[in-house]
Short mmCIF file of C-alpha atoms in Angstrom, two decimals:
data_model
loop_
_atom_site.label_atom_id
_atom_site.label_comp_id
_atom_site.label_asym_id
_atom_site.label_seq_id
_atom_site.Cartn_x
_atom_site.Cartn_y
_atom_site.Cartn_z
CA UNK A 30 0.00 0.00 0.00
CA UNK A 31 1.27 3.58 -0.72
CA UNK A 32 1.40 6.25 1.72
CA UNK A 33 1.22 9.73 1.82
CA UNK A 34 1.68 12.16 4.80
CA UNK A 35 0.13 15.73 4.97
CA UNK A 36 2.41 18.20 7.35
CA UNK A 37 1.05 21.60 8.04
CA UNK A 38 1.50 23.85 11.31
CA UNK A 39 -1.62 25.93 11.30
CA UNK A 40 -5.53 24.91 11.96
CA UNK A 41 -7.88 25.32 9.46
CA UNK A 42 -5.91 22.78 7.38
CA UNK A 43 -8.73 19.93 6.13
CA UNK A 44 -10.81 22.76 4.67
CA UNK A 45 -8.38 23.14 1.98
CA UNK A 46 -6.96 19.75 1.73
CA UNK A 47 -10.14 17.55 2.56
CA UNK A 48 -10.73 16.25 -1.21
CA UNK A 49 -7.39 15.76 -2.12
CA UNK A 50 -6.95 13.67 0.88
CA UNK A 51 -10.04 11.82 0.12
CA UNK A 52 -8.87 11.34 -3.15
CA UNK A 53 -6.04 9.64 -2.18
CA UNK A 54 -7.91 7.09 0.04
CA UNK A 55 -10.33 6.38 -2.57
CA UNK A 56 -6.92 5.44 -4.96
CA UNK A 57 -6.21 2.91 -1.86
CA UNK A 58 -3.15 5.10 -0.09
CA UNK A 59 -2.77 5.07 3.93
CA UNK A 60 -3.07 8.80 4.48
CA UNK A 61 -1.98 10.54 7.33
CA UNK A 62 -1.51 13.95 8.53
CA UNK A 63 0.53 15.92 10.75
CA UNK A 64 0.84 19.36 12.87
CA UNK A 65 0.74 21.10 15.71
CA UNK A 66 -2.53 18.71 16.94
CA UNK A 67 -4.63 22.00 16.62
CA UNK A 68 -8.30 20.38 14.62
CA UNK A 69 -8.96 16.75 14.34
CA UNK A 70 -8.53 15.98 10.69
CA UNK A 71 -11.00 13.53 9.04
CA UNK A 72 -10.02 11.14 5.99
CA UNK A 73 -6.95 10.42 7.18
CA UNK A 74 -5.83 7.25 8.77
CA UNK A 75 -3.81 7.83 11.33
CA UNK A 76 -3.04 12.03 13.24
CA UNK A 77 0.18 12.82 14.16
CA UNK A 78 0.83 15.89 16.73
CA UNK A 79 4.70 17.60 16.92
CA UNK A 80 5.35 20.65 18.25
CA UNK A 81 5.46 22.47 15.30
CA UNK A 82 5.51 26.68 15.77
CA UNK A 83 4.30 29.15 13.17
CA UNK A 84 7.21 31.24 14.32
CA UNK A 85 10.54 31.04 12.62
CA UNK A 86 12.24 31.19 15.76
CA UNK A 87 10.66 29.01 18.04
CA UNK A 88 12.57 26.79 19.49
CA UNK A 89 10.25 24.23 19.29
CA UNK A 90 10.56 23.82 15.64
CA UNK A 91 14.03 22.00 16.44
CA UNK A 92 11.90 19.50 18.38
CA UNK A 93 9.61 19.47 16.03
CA UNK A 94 12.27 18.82 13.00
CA UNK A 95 13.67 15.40 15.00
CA UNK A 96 10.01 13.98 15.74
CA UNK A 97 8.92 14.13 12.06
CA UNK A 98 12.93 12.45 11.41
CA UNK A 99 11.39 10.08 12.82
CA UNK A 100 7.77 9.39 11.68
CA UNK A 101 9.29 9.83 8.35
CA UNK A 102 11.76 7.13 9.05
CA UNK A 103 9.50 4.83 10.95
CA UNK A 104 6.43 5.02 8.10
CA UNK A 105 8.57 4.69 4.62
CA UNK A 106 5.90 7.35 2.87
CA UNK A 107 6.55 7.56 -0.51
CA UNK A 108 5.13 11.23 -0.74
CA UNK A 109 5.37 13.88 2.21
CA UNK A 110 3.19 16.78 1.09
CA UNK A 111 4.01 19.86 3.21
CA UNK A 112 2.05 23.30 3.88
CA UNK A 113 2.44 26.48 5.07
CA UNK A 114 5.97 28.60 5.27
CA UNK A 115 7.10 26.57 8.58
CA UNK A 116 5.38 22.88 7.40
CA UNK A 117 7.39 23.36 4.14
CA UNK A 118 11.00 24.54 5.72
CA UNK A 119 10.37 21.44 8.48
CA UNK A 120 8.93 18.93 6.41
CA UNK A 121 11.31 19.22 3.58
CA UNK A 122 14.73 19.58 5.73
CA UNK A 123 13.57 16.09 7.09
CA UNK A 124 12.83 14.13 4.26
CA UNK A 125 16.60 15.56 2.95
CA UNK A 126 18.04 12.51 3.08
CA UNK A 127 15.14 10.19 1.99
CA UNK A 128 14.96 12.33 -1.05
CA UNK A 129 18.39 12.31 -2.28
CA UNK A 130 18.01 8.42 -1.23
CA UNK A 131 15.29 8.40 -3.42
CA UNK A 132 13.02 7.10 -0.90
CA UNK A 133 10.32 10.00 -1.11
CA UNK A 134 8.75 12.62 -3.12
CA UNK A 135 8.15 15.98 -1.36
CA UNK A 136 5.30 18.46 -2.53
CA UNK A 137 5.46 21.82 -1.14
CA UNK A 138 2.29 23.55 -1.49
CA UNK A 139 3.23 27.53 -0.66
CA UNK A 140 0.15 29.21 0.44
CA UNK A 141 1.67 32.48 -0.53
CA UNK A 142 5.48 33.32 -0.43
CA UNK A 143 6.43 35.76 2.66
CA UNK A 144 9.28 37.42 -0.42
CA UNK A 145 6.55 39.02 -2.49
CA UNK A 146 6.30 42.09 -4.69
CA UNK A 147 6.87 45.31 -1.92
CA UNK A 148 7.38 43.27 1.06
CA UNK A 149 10.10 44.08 4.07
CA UNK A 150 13.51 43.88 3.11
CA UNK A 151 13.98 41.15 5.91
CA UNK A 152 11.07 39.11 4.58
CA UNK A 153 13.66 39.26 1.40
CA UNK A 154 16.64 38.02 3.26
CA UNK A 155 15.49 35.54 5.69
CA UNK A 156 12.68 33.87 3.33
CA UNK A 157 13.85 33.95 -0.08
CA UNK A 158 17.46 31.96 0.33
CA UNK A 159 15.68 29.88 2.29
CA UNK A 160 13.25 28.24 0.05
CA UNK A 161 15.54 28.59 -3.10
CA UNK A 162 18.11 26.84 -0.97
CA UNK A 163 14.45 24.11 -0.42
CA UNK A 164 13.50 23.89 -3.92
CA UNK A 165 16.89 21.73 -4.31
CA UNK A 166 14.86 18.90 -2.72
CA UNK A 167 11.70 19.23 -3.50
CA UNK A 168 10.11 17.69 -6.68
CA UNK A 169 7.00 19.93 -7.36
CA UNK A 170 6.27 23.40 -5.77
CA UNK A 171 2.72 24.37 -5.79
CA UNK A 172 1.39 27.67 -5.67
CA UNK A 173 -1.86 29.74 -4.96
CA UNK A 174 -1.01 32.98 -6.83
CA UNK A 175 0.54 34.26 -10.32
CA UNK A 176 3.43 36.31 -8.15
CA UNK A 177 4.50 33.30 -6.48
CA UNK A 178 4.48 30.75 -9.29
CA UNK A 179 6.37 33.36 -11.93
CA UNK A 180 9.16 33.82 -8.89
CA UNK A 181 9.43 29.61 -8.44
CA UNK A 182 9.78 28.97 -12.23
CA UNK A 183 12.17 31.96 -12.70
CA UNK A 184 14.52 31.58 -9.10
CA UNK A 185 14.09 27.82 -8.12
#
């Protein structure tokens, strides 16, 4: 059986993802989801809670970072699907090594870069390297607006 895990940090999360993850059931996948344990997520198989922060510089992220090492490890998924700014910089920096093993796919669904067309300066230099630096190991980037998907096809 395949498997697929959803990662996001932020409530609110099966509203948007719902039918894709009842999609995948339907194909016969295990799906299974993962965040900050903030809504109780139905058509998935099994809920995983880390300690996953919205902030950039909690410290829980690091926490956070070595318990999804884990599931990952312990659940051989064959796709890890990550959302929002912090689901996509955590998810992806732990499936590293199963991606260049080949092991997983990783889809990063950005729900609006934070680098955008007037923002901060800082927003700039913290975000953008950042998620260029990402892209490297990540096979498909998805995005919710024409700014964001013109800067991923021309940067990453």
């Amino acid at each position: 059986m395949k498997k697929i895990l959803f990662l996001s940090n932020t409530a609110n999360f099966s509203k948007f993802n719902r039918p894709y993850m009842r999609w995948f059931k339907e194909q016969g996948w295990q799906v299974d989801y993962c965040s900050a344990g903030e809504e109780n997520v139905l058509d998935c198989d099994n809920q995983y809670s880390i300690c996953i922060a919205r902030s950039p510089f909690s410290l829980n992220n690091f926490k956070a970072l070595k318990q999804l090492k884990e599931l990952l490890k312990n659940n051989e998924y064959d796709i890890l699907h990550c959302h929002t700014p912090m689901g996509g910089v955590i998810g992806r920096l732990a499936a590293k090594k199963l991606w260049k093993a080949g092991k997983i796919k990783v889809i990063y669904t950005a729900h609006g870069f934070h680098f955008y067309k007037g923002a901060p300066l800082k927003n700039w230099l913290m975000y953008y390297p950042m998620e260029k630096w990402l892209s490297h190991f990540t096979d498909v980037i998805v995005t919710i607006n024409e700014e964001d998907y013109e800067k991923a096809n021309a940067s990453f």
